[in-house]
Short mmCIF file of C-alpha atoms and ligand atoms in Angstrom, two decimals:
data_model
loop_
_atom_site.label_atom_id
_atom_site.label_comp_id
_atom_site.label_asym_id
_atom_site.label_seq_id
_atom_site.Cartn_x
_atom_site.Cartn_y
_atom_site.Cartn_z
CA MET A 1 84.47 61.36 11.30
CA ASP A 2 88.15 62.07 10.85
CA LYS A 3 88.99 60.31 7.67
CA ILE A 4 91.62 62.31 5.87
CA ASP A 5 94.50 64.51 6.84
CA PHE A 6 93.31 67.31 4.66
CA GLU A 7 96.09 69.71 5.65
CA LYS A 8 98.62 67.36 4.21
CA TYR A 9 96.82 67.24 0.91
CA ALA A 10 96.06 70.91 0.82
CA GLU A 11 99.71 71.61 -0.02
CA SER A 12 99.54 69.51 -3.11
CA ILE A 13 96.65 71.38 -4.67
CA PRO A 14 97.78 73.09 -7.87
CA LYS A 15 97.12 76.76 -8.24
CA PRO A 16 94.61 77.50 -10.99
CA GLU A 17 94.99 80.33 -13.40
CA ILE A 18 92.32 82.79 -12.56
CA ARG A 19 92.40 86.04 -14.38
CA THR A 20 91.52 88.22 -11.44
CA ASP A 21 92.28 91.38 -13.40
CA THR A 22 89.51 90.85 -15.95
CA GLN A 23 87.02 89.21 -13.63
CA PRO A 24 85.33 91.18 -10.96
CA GLN A 25 84.76 89.32 -7.76
CA GLN A 26 81.08 88.56 -8.29
CA ASP A 27 81.68 87.27 -11.79
CA ILE A 28 84.07 84.50 -10.89
CA GLU A 29 83.47 81.58 -13.23
CA VAL A 30 81.98 79.39 -10.57
CA ASP A 31 81.93 76.35 -12.81
CA ASP A 32 85.66 76.55 -13.40
CA VAL A 33 86.33 77.07 -9.72
CA TRP A 34 84.15 74.18 -8.79
CA LYS A 35 85.83 72.00 -11.38
CA ILE A 36 89.20 72.67 -9.77
CA VAL A 37 87.83 72.09 -6.29
CA THR A 38 86.20 68.81 -7.24
CA GLU A 39 89.34 67.61 -9.01
CA ASN A 40 91.16 68.11 -5.76
CA LEU A 41 88.45 66.40 -3.80
CA ARG A 42 88.62 63.44 -6.13
CA MET A 43 92.34 63.19 -5.57
CA VAL A 44 91.94 62.63 -1.85
CA LEU A 45 88.57 60.97 -1.47
CA ASP A 46 87.68 57.53 -2.64
CA ARG A 47 84.90 57.26 -5.17
CA VAL A 48 82.14 56.20 -2.80
CA GLU A 49 82.95 58.99 -0.41
CA TYR A 50 83.16 61.54 -3.16
CA ASP A 51 79.88 60.39 -4.71
CA SER A 52 78.20 60.46 -1.34
CA TRP A 53 78.88 64.08 -0.55
CA PHE A 54 80.00 65.92 -3.65
CA ALA A 55 78.50 64.33 -6.73
CA GLY A 56 75.29 66.36 -6.43
CA THR A 57 76.91 69.36 -4.78
CA HIS A 58 77.56 72.56 -6.73
CA LEU A 59 79.13 75.93 -6.28
CA GLU A 60 76.32 78.43 -6.81
CA ARG A 61 78.19 81.72 -6.46
CA VAL A 62 81.13 83.49 -4.87
CA GLN A 63 80.20 86.86 -3.50
CA ASN A 64 81.35 89.18 -0.75
CA GLY A 65 83.77 86.69 0.68
CA VAL A 66 81.22 83.90 0.81
CA ALA A 67 81.21 80.80 -1.38
CA THR A 68 77.67 79.46 -1.60
CA LEU A 69 77.38 75.77 -2.31
CA SER A 70 74.19 73.85 -2.90
CA CYS A 71 73.45 70.26 -2.06
CA SER A 72 70.36 68.12 -2.06
CA ASN A 73 69.56 67.62 1.60
CA ASP A 74 70.20 68.68 5.17
CA PHE A 75 72.11 65.61 6.12
CA LYS A 76 74.62 66.17 3.33
CA ARG A 77 74.89 69.82 4.20
CA GLU A 78 75.71 69.10 7.80
CA THR A 79 78.23 66.41 6.97
CA ILE A 80 80.06 68.60 4.48
CA LEU A 81 80.19 71.47 6.95
CA LYS A 82 81.35 69.24 9.75
CA ASP A 83 83.85 67.00 7.99
CA TYR A 84 85.03 68.82 4.89
CA ASN A 85 84.70 72.50 5.69
CA LYS A 86 88.38 73.20 6.23
CA PHE A 87 89.54 71.24 3.26
CA LEU A 88 86.98 72.85 1.02
CA GLN A 89 88.04 76.25 2.26
CA SER A 90 91.65 75.66 1.38
CA CYS A 91 90.71 74.33 -2.05
CA LEU A 92 88.54 77.38 -2.65
CA THR A 93 91.24 79.73 -1.52
CA LYS A 94 93.70 78.21 -3.89
CA ALA A 95 91.20 78.24 -6.72
CA THR A 96 90.05 81.84 -6.27
CA GLY A 97 92.86 83.51 -4.45
CA GLN A 98 90.39 84.67 -1.82
CA ASN A 99 89.74 83.72 1.73
CA LEU A 100 86.19 82.52 1.63
CA GLN A 101 83.59 81.52 4.15
CA ILE A 102 81.51 78.55 3.14
CA GLU A 103 77.75 78.55 3.15
CA ILE A 104 75.63 75.66 1.92
CA VAL A 105 72.05 75.82 0.82
CA VAL A 106 69.82 72.83 0.37
CA LYS A 107 68.28 72.67 -3.04
CA GLN A 108 66.34 69.94 -4.81
CA GLN A 109 68.22 69.24 -8.00
CA GLU A 110 65.85 69.06 -10.89
CA GLN A 111 68.35 67.62 -13.32
CA SER A 112 69.23 64.54 -11.35
CA SER A 113 66.57 61.87 -11.24
CA PRO A 114 64.89 61.22 -7.90
CA LYS A 115 66.52 57.81 -7.85
CA GLU A 116 69.98 59.39 -7.91
CA ARG A 117 69.16 61.91 -5.24
CA TYR A 118 68.10 59.09 -3.09
CA ARG A 119 71.19 57.02 -3.74
CA TYR A 120 73.58 59.81 -2.82
CA ALA A 121 71.67 60.71 0.27
CA THR A 122 72.16 57.36 1.92
CA LYS A 123 75.84 56.77 1.25
CA THR A 124 78.29 56.99 4.11
CA GLY A 125 81.79 56.49 2.82
CA ASN A 126 82.56 52.93 3.73
CA PRO A 127 81.37 50.67 0.88
CA ILE A 128 80.24 47.88 3.20
CA ILE A 129 78.53 50.08 5.74
CA ASP A 130 77.29 52.06 2.83
CA LEU A 131 75.62 49.05 1.30
CA PHE A 132 73.91 48.10 4.55
CA THR A 133 72.94 51.65 5.31
CA LYS A 134 71.50 51.95 1.87
CA MET A 135 69.54 48.75 2.29
CA GLU A 136 68.29 49.82 5.70
CA GLY A 137 67.50 53.29 4.48
CA ASP A 138 65.76 51.91 1.39
CA LYS A 139 63.66 49.67 3.53
CA ARG A 140 62.66 52.35 5.97
CA ARG A 141 61.78 54.86 3.32
CA TYR A 142 59.88 52.26 1.35
CA GLU A 143 57.91 51.21 4.42
CA GLU A 144 57.11 54.81 5.24
CA ALA A 145 56.02 55.49 1.67
CA VAL A 146 53.82 52.37 1.62
CA LYS A 147 52.15 53.47 4.83
CA ASN A 148 51.52 56.97 3.54
CA ALA A 149 50.05 55.54 0.36
CA ARG A 150 47.69 53.36 2.49
CA LEU A 151 48.99 50.23 0.76
CA ASN A 152 49.13 46.77 2.24
CA PRO A 153 52.80 45.69 1.92
CA ARG A 154 51.70 42.05 1.56
CA TYR A 155 50.12 42.75 -1.82
CA THR A 156 53.11 42.43 -4.12
CA PHE A 157 53.76 41.03 -7.58
CA LYS A 158 55.83 38.35 -5.96
CA SER A 159 52.90 37.00 -4.00
CA PHE A 160 50.52 37.33 -6.94
CA ILE A 161 50.06 34.07 -8.80
CA VAL A 162 49.57 34.47 -12.52
CA GLY A 163 47.29 32.14 -14.43
CA SER A 164 45.28 32.35 -17.60
CA ASN A 165 42.55 34.12 -15.63
CA ASN A 166 44.68 37.20 -14.88
CA ARG A 167 47.58 37.06 -17.34
CA LEU A 168 46.58 40.13 -19.30
CA ALA A 169 45.72 42.06 -16.13
CA GLU A 170 49.15 41.32 -14.71
CA ALA A 171 50.93 42.29 -17.93
CA VAL A 172 49.08 45.60 -17.94
CA ALA A 173 50.09 46.12 -14.31
CA GLN A 174 53.74 45.51 -15.13
CA SER A 175 53.60 47.92 -17.99
CA VAL A 176 52.16 50.59 -15.70
CA VAL A 177 55.17 50.13 -13.41
CA THR A 178 57.55 50.53 -16.34
CA ASP A 179 55.71 53.63 -17.49
CA MET A 180 55.99 55.11 -14.02
CA GLU A 181 59.75 54.79 -14.19
CA ASN A 182 59.86 57.00 -17.25
CA GLU A 183 58.32 60.08 -15.82
CA GLY A 184 58.30 62.13 -18.98
CA LEU A 185 56.69 59.59 -21.28
CA SER A 186 52.97 59.55 -21.80
CA LYS A 187 51.22 56.58 -20.25
CA SER A 188 50.43 53.51 -22.34
CA TYR A 189 47.19 52.81 -20.52
CA ASN A 190 45.41 55.58 -18.70
CA PRO A 191 43.25 54.99 -16.87
CA VAL A 192 43.54 51.27 -16.29
CA PHE A 193 40.14 49.88 -15.37
CA TYR A 194 40.13 46.42 -13.80
CA TYR A 195 36.92 44.58 -13.25
CA GLY A 196 35.99 41.17 -11.92
CA SER A 197 33.84 39.50 -9.27
CA THR A 198 34.71 39.77 -5.62
CA GLY A 199 37.79 37.98 -4.36
CA VAL A 200 39.54 37.52 -7.70
CA GLY A 201 42.55 39.67 -6.82
CA LYS A 202 41.77 43.18 -8.11
CA THR A 203 42.83 44.95 -4.95
CA HIS A 204 45.92 42.78 -4.64
CA LEU A 205 47.05 43.51 -8.18
CA MET A 206 46.43 47.26 -7.99
CA GLN A 207 48.28 47.51 -4.72
CA ALA A 208 51.11 45.43 -6.17
CA ILE A 209 51.57 48.20 -8.73
CA GLY A 210 51.70 50.81 -5.98
CA ASN A 211 54.09 48.76 -3.88
CA GLU A 212 56.39 48.11 -6.80
CA VAL A 213 56.46 51.75 -7.88
CA LEU A 214 57.49 52.71 -4.35
CA ARG A 215 60.01 49.92 -4.09
CA VAL A 216 61.74 51.22 -7.21
CA ASN A 217 61.48 54.77 -6.00
CA PRO A 218 60.12 55.64 -2.55
CA ASP A 219 60.01 59.31 -3.56
CA ARG A 220 57.06 58.75 -5.86
CA LYS A 221 53.67 59.77 -4.51
CA VAL A 222 51.16 56.96 -4.57
CA SER A 223 47.68 57.08 -3.14
CA TYR A 224 45.36 54.11 -2.69
CA ILE A 225 41.81 55.02 -1.78
CA SER A 226 38.29 53.66 -2.10
CA ILE A 227 35.94 55.66 -4.28
CA GLU A 228 33.76 56.32 -1.26
CA GLN A 229 36.59 57.82 0.72
CA PHE A 230 37.68 59.80 -2.29
CA LEU A 231 34.20 61.19 -2.94
CA ASN A 232 33.65 61.96 0.73
CA GLU A 233 36.85 63.95 0.78
CA MET A 234 35.81 65.71 -2.38
CA ILE A 235 32.34 66.53 -1.05
CA GLU A 236 33.79 67.78 2.21
CA ALA A 237 36.20 69.98 0.29
CA ILE A 238 33.33 71.47 -1.74
CA ARG A 239 31.26 72.01 1.39
CA THR A 240 34.02 73.78 3.25
CA LYS A 241 35.11 75.62 0.12
CA LYS A 242 38.49 73.97 0.19
CA ASN A 243 38.35 72.60 -3.33
CA GLU A 244 41.73 74.05 -4.00
CA ASP A 245 43.34 72.17 -1.09
CA PHE A 246 41.75 68.97 -2.30
CA ARG A 247 43.04 69.47 -5.82
CA THR A 248 46.50 70.42 -4.62
CA LYS A 249 46.67 67.34 -2.44
CA TYR A 250 45.89 65.04 -5.32
CA ARG A 251 47.86 67.03 -7.86
CA GLU A 252 50.98 65.98 -6.04
CA VAL A 253 50.12 62.33 -6.48
CA ASP A 254 51.87 60.47 -9.32
CA LEU A 255 49.80 57.32 -9.14
CA LEU A 256 46.20 57.35 -7.98
CA ILE A 257 44.59 53.99 -7.26
CA ILE A 258 40.86 54.05 -6.66
CA ASP A 259 39.11 50.87 -5.56
CA ASP A 260 35.49 49.72 -5.77
CA ILE A 261 34.44 52.22 -8.40
CA GLN A 262 31.00 50.58 -8.61
CA PHE A 263 30.00 52.51 -5.48
CA VAL A 264 30.07 55.69 -7.54
CA GLU A 265 26.47 54.72 -8.34
CA ALA A 266 25.47 55.92 -4.90
CA TYR A 267 26.79 59.43 -5.52
CA PRO A 268 25.00 60.68 -8.63
CA LYS A 269 25.49 64.34 -7.71
CA THR A 270 29.28 64.31 -7.63
CA GLN A 271 29.87 63.22 -11.19
CA GLU A 272 30.69 66.58 -12.67
CA GLU A 273 33.34 67.25 -10.08
CA LEU A 274 34.69 63.72 -10.30
CA PHE A 275 34.88 64.00 -14.06
CA HIS A 276 36.85 67.24 -13.80
CA THR A 277 39.16 65.84 -11.17
CA PHE A 278 39.89 62.89 -13.42
CA ASN A 279 40.48 65.16 -16.36
CA THR A 280 42.92 67.31 -14.45
CA PHE A 281 44.77 64.22 -13.45
CA TYR A 282 44.75 62.75 -16.86
CA GLN A 283 45.93 65.92 -18.49
CA ALA A 284 48.79 66.19 -16.00
CA ASN A 285 49.96 62.78 -17.27
CA LYS A 286 49.34 61.14 -13.91
CA GLN A 287 48.53 57.46 -13.83
CA ILE A 288 45.09 56.40 -12.64
CA ILE A 289 44.09 52.83 -11.85
CA LEU A 290 40.53 51.86 -11.08
CA ALA A 291 38.84 48.65 -10.01
CA SER A 292 35.21 47.67 -10.01
CA ASP A 293 33.14 44.53 -9.68
CA ARG A 294 31.60 45.18 -13.10
CA PRO A 295 32.64 46.77 -16.39
CA PRO A 296 32.00 50.51 -16.94
CA ARG A 297 28.99 49.88 -19.18
CA GLU A 298 27.21 48.10 -16.33
CA ILE A 299 27.71 50.84 -13.79
CA LYS A 300 24.39 52.60 -13.39
CA ASN A 301 23.63 56.21 -12.63
CA ILE A 302 26.70 57.70 -14.24
CA THR A 303 26.93 60.16 -17.09
CA ASP A 304 28.14 59.05 -20.46
CA ARG A 305 31.22 61.18 -20.34
CA LEU A 306 32.32 59.76 -17.01
CA ARG A 307 31.78 56.29 -18.43
CA THR A 308 33.70 57.25 -21.54
CA ARG A 309 36.52 58.47 -19.31
CA PHE A 310 36.58 55.12 -17.48
CA GLU A 311 36.70 53.28 -20.78
CA GLY A 312 39.24 55.60 -22.37
CA GLY A 313 42.38 53.69 -21.41
CA MET A 314 42.54 49.97 -20.82
CA VAL A 315 39.55 48.01 -19.58
CA CYS A 316 40.71 44.63 -18.41
CA ASP A 317 38.86 41.83 -16.69
CA ILE A 318 40.12 39.37 -14.09
CA GLN A 319 38.39 36.02 -14.11
CA PRO A 320 38.19 33.55 -11.24
CA PRO A 321 41.29 31.34 -11.28
CA GLU A 322 41.15 27.84 -12.70
CA TYR A 323 42.07 24.76 -10.70
CA GLU A 324 45.85 24.85 -11.27
CA THR A 325 46.06 28.51 -10.33
CA ARG A 326 43.92 27.90 -7.26
CA LEU A 327 46.28 25.16 -6.18
CA ALA A 328 49.31 27.37 -6.84
CA ILE A 329 47.76 30.17 -4.77
CA LEU A 330 47.19 27.79 -1.85
CA LYS A 331 50.79 26.61 -2.03
CA GLN A 332 52.03 30.16 -2.17
CA ILE A 333 50.05 31.06 0.95
CA LEU A 334 51.54 28.06 2.76
CA ALA A 335 55.04 29.09 1.71
CA GLU A 336 54.39 32.58 2.99
CA LYS A 337 53.17 31.27 6.32
CA LYS A 338 55.91 28.62 6.41
CA VAL A 339 53.46 25.82 7.22
CA SER A 340 52.51 22.67 5.38
CA VAL A 341 49.24 20.90 4.86
CA PRO A 342 48.70 17.49 3.20
CA ASP A 343 48.34 17.81 -0.56
CA ALA A 344 45.03 15.97 -0.49
CA PHE A 345 43.48 18.81 1.52
CA LEU A 346 44.82 21.42 -0.84
CA ASP A 347 43.31 19.47 -3.67
CA LEU A 348 40.04 19.26 -1.80
CA ILE A 349 39.92 23.02 -1.28
CA ALA A 350 41.06 23.88 -4.79
CA LYS A 351 38.39 21.62 -6.25
CA ASN A 352 35.54 22.90 -4.14
CA ILE A 353 36.12 26.62 -4.15
CA GLU A 354 35.95 27.91 -7.65
CA THR A 355 35.19 31.58 -7.62
CA SER A 356 36.89 33.50 -4.87
CA VAL A 357 40.52 33.53 -3.81
CA ARG A 358 39.42 35.11 -0.57
CA GLU A 359 37.34 32.03 0.24
CA LEU A 360 40.18 29.83 -0.84
CA GLU A 361 42.36 31.54 1.76
CA GLY A 362 39.66 31.31 4.41
CA SER A 363 39.28 27.57 3.96
CA LEU A 364 43.00 27.01 3.93
CA ASN A 365 43.31 28.90 7.20
CA LYS A 366 40.69 26.65 8.78
CA VAL A 367 42.59 23.57 7.64
CA ILE A 368 45.86 24.98 8.96
CA THR A 369 44.20 25.48 12.34
CA LEU A 370 42.81 21.94 12.23
CA THR A 371 46.14 20.33 11.42
CA LYS A 372 47.82 22.37 14.13
CA LEU A 373 45.51 20.84 16.71
CA GLY A 374 47.40 17.57 16.50
CA GLU A 375 45.91 14.56 14.80
CA VAL A 376 45.61 14.86 11.04
CA PRO A 377 41.90 15.04 10.27
CA SER A 378 40.35 12.77 7.68
CA TYR A 379 39.34 13.87 4.23
CA GLU A 380 35.65 13.57 5.10
CA GLU A 381 36.11 15.50 8.32
CA VAL A 382 37.85 18.37 6.56
CA ALA A 383 35.17 18.41 3.89
CA ARG A 384 32.52 18.53 6.57
CA ILE A 385 34.18 21.33 8.52
CA LEU A 386 34.64 23.38 5.39
CA GLN A 387 30.98 22.69 4.67
CA PHE A 388 31.72 21.51 1.20
CA ASP A 389 28.61 20.09 -0.22
CA ILE A 390 30.08 16.74 -1.03
CA GLU A 391 26.79 14.89 -0.72
CA SER A 392 25.09 16.74 -3.52
CA LYS A 393 28.20 16.38 -5.62
CA ARG A 394 28.16 12.65 -4.94
CA LYS A 395 24.57 12.53 -6.09
CA ARG A 396 25.46 14.17 -9.33
CA VAL A 397 28.03 11.51 -10.26
CA THR A 398 26.71 9.23 -13.03
CA PRO A 399 27.87 5.67 -13.86
CA GLU A 400 29.18 7.01 -17.18
CA ARG A 401 31.30 9.51 -15.28
CA VAL A 402 32.74 6.72 -13.12
CA ILE A 403 33.74 4.77 -16.22
CA GLU A 404 35.29 7.87 -17.75
CA VAL A 405 37.36 8.73 -14.66
CA VAL A 406 38.59 5.15 -14.09
CA ALA A 407 39.42 4.70 -17.79
CA ASN A 408 41.37 7.91 -17.69
CA GLU A 409 43.28 6.98 -14.54
CA PHE A 410 44.18 3.52 -15.91
CA GLY A 411 44.98 4.89 -19.33
CA ILE A 412 42.53 2.74 -21.25
CA SER A 413 39.61 3.48 -23.49
CA THR A 414 36.10 3.57 -21.96
CA ARG A 415 35.05 1.21 -24.76
CA PHE A 416 37.24 -1.56 -23.33
CA LEU A 417 35.69 -1.22 -19.87
CA LYS A 418 32.32 -1.98 -21.34
CA SER A 419 33.62 -4.84 -23.49
CA SER A 420 34.35 -8.46 -22.62
CA ARG A 421 38.12 -8.08 -22.89
CA LYS A 422 39.84 -9.92 -20.11
CA THR A 423 43.39 -8.55 -20.32
CA ASN A 424 44.64 -8.23 -16.77
CA GLY A 425 44.81 -4.43 -16.62
CA ILE A 426 41.42 -3.98 -18.22
CA ALA A 427 39.77 -6.58 -15.97
CA THR A 428 41.09 -4.91 -12.83
CA ALA A 429 39.98 -1.46 -13.97
CA ARG A 430 36.56 -2.84 -14.78
CA GLN A 431 36.36 -4.36 -11.31
CA ILE A 432 37.21 -0.98 -9.80
CA VAL A 433 34.36 0.57 -11.76
CA MET A 434 31.96 -2.05 -10.45
CA TYR A 435 33.23 -1.64 -6.92
CA ILE A 436 32.79 2.13 -6.97
CA LEU A 437 29.34 1.85 -8.49
CA ARG A 438 28.38 -0.55 -5.76
CA THR A 439 29.98 0.99 -2.68
CA GLU A 440 29.78 4.68 -3.50
CA LEU A 441 26.82 5.03 -5.84
CA GLU A 442 25.00 2.15 -4.20
CA LEU A 443 23.55 0.89 -7.44
CA SER A 444 21.85 -2.47 -7.81
CA LEU A 445 23.91 -5.46 -8.95
CA LYS A 446 21.78 -5.70 -12.04
CA SER A 447 22.22 -2.14 -13.18
CA ILE A 448 25.96 -2.33 -12.50
CA ALA A 449 26.22 -5.44 -14.65
CA LYS A 450 24.36 -3.63 -17.40
CA THR A 451 26.62 -0.58 -17.18
CA VAL A 452 29.72 -2.64 -17.83
CA GLY A 453 28.08 -4.73 -20.53
CA ARG A 454 27.49 -7.93 -18.51
CA LYS A 455 24.42 -10.04 -18.35
CA ASP A 456 25.31 -11.81 -15.14
CA HIS A 457 25.35 -9.96 -11.81
CA THR A 458 27.66 -12.55 -10.18
CA THR A 459 30.54 -10.81 -12.00
CA VAL A 460 29.71 -7.74 -9.89
CA LEU A 461 29.64 -9.72 -6.67
CA HIS A 462 32.97 -11.26 -7.54
CA ALA A 463 34.45 -7.84 -8.24
CA CYS A 464 33.21 -6.49 -4.91
CA GLU A 465 34.97 -9.35 -3.16
CA MET A 466 38.20 -9.07 -5.11
CA VAL A 467 38.79 -5.33 -5.10
CA PRO A 468 39.38 -4.86 -1.33
CA LYS A 469 41.95 -7.69 -1.45
CA LYS A 470 43.70 -6.26 -4.47
CA LEU A 471 43.77 -2.81 -2.90
CA LYS A 472 45.44 -4.25 0.18
CA ASN A 473 48.08 -5.98 -1.89
CA SER A 474 48.97 -3.19 -4.26
CA ASN A 475 49.91 0.28 -3.20
CA ASP A 476 49.89 1.42 -6.78
CA LEU A 477 46.35 0.23 -7.27
CA ALA A 478 45.22 1.74 -3.97
CA GLN A 479 46.61 5.10 -5.05
CA LYS A 480 44.84 4.96 -8.39
CA TYR A 481 41.62 4.06 -6.65
CA GLU A 482 41.94 6.99 -4.21
CA LYS A 483 42.64 9.34 -7.08
CA CYS A 484 39.54 8.18 -8.91
CA LYS A 485 37.48 8.73 -5.79
CA GLY A 486 38.97 12.16 -5.26
CA GLU A 487 38.25 13.13 -8.83
CA LEU A 488 34.68 11.89 -8.63
CA PHE A 489 33.49 12.89 -5.22
CA TYR A 490 35.51 15.73 -3.72
P1 ADP B 501 39.17 41.62 -4.96
O1 ADP B 501 39.73 42.99 -4.72
O2 ADP B 501 39.09 41.27 -6.41
O3 ADP B 501 37.87 41.40 -4.26
P2 ADP B 501 41.44 40.80 -3.43
O4 ADP B 501 42.52 41.46 -4.20
O5 ADP B 501 41.03 41.44 -2.16
O6 ADP B 501 40.17 40.57 -4.35
O7 ADP B 501 41.89 39.28 -3.17
C1 ADP B 501 41.35 38.49 -2.12
C2 ADP B 501 42.46 37.72 -1.48
O8 ADP B 501 42.95 36.75 -2.39
C3 ADP B 501 43.63 38.57 -1.08
O9 ADP B 501 44.13 38.15 0.16
C4 ADP B 501 44.65 38.32 -2.17
O10 ADP B 501 45.98 38.39 -1.66
C5 ADP B 501 44.35 36.92 -2.62
N1 ADP B 501 44.60 36.74 -4.05
C6 ADP B 501 43.77 37.05 -5.06
N2 ADP B 501 44.30 36.74 -6.25
C7 ADP B 501 45.51 36.22 -6.00
C8 ADP B 501 46.56 35.71 -6.83
N3 ADP B 501 46.45 35.66 -8.16
N4 ADP B 501 47.68 35.25 -6.21
C9 ADP B 501 47.79 35.28 -4.88
N5 ADP B 501 46.84 35.75 -4.04
C10 ADP B 501 45.70 36.21 -4.59
MG1 MG B 502 38.89 44.56 -3.64
#
């Protein structure tokens, strides 16, 4: 890369005042020399270029005709030697009065944060290319880091829907990420212990923390592992007397995520070692995140001090999501897959699957497959395929519930539906109640009449005749009717 006519600039470099008489060769004030050299570099290089190659580069020493520079990685070293060697040499000569060979050593710089090291390493010189290269480089290194950490890149904060069921859990997760950015600070919550029934999003949330930590800084060491894998590794290490290797491996980890802690019950003999491993970690100010399907106090077969360790940071539950969150999750999955499904089906799924997000996803996938086959399936068909137990739900619907739902949909009091008021809106709503009781609940005319406070069952017959006509004539009414049915039966 021939960017600059260095020879031309070399002439313009001012001669520094170096008191060679009082300073023996090996005691040259390297900082002063380097200051002069970098001032000259700054004069001829633009900022991006300078930052890319020289911001983290230092002059270590000048000895025996060799100037030893240090930089943070091999790539930088090679580029400097290839593209800037001659120019650097002439700067150094002018600054020291000696003819020096240049040698560069690669050295991790403790004082600059890992983020900075990373930024310099990917710059190229051209701001545009630089930006793209950085983005590309970022992406590659992030992907590599995610793979090494055994994380699923799909599990991010972005794809994690927050509702009242997991709000605290998510806030704790975010705070862990912030803590991880400030390496030196002690952790706010350590360990974090998440618990909740299967499919509520524990693994997703924990991995989101790992993914985010690596996205911010791919140099961090994250490890996601199930407790079984972890214990098996530990046992194997003890058996083969490689405890030290095991400890060293995990000592390097900044964030340790251990899933399905409840299975620790099956390994009663490893508790001492596990306890010590945790302690070592904890004392080294490393972040630990754990997840289990039950709280620490319900995990059997573990010693009190291990349980106390689990409980020592933040114990936080994740509940099954409520309806709105379930619906939002379904919509988010569709957005991710870039497909759409009629809202009524989403509603059907969200209403019928209440405990597990995993099942929610499974059902949605079935519906996506169905709708892809061509003809849009009917509500009943979808319900049947998803094996939603709509029949037993239907059987549980009481006449009182019908009145309540219709009253709510039409915005009138249930009292009016059972009264003799004949205002148009009320009369129509009352007819809808009668119609539903007749056609869906299959009640007798007499009992329907009684439910809506009538003596005469001909009112019911009349309603059953009128409603289908009214539904045909009014879209608005038909929609309200469908909504009532959805609310009651699906
Ligand atoms: P758990 O570990 O609690 O058994 P998972 O984390 O494996 O549950 O979640 C099951 C599935 O549901 C995963 O595919 C996950 O992405 C999804 N999921 C769970 N909770 C949410 C949420 N709040 N937002 C989006 N997806 C979720
Ligand atoms: Mg899980």
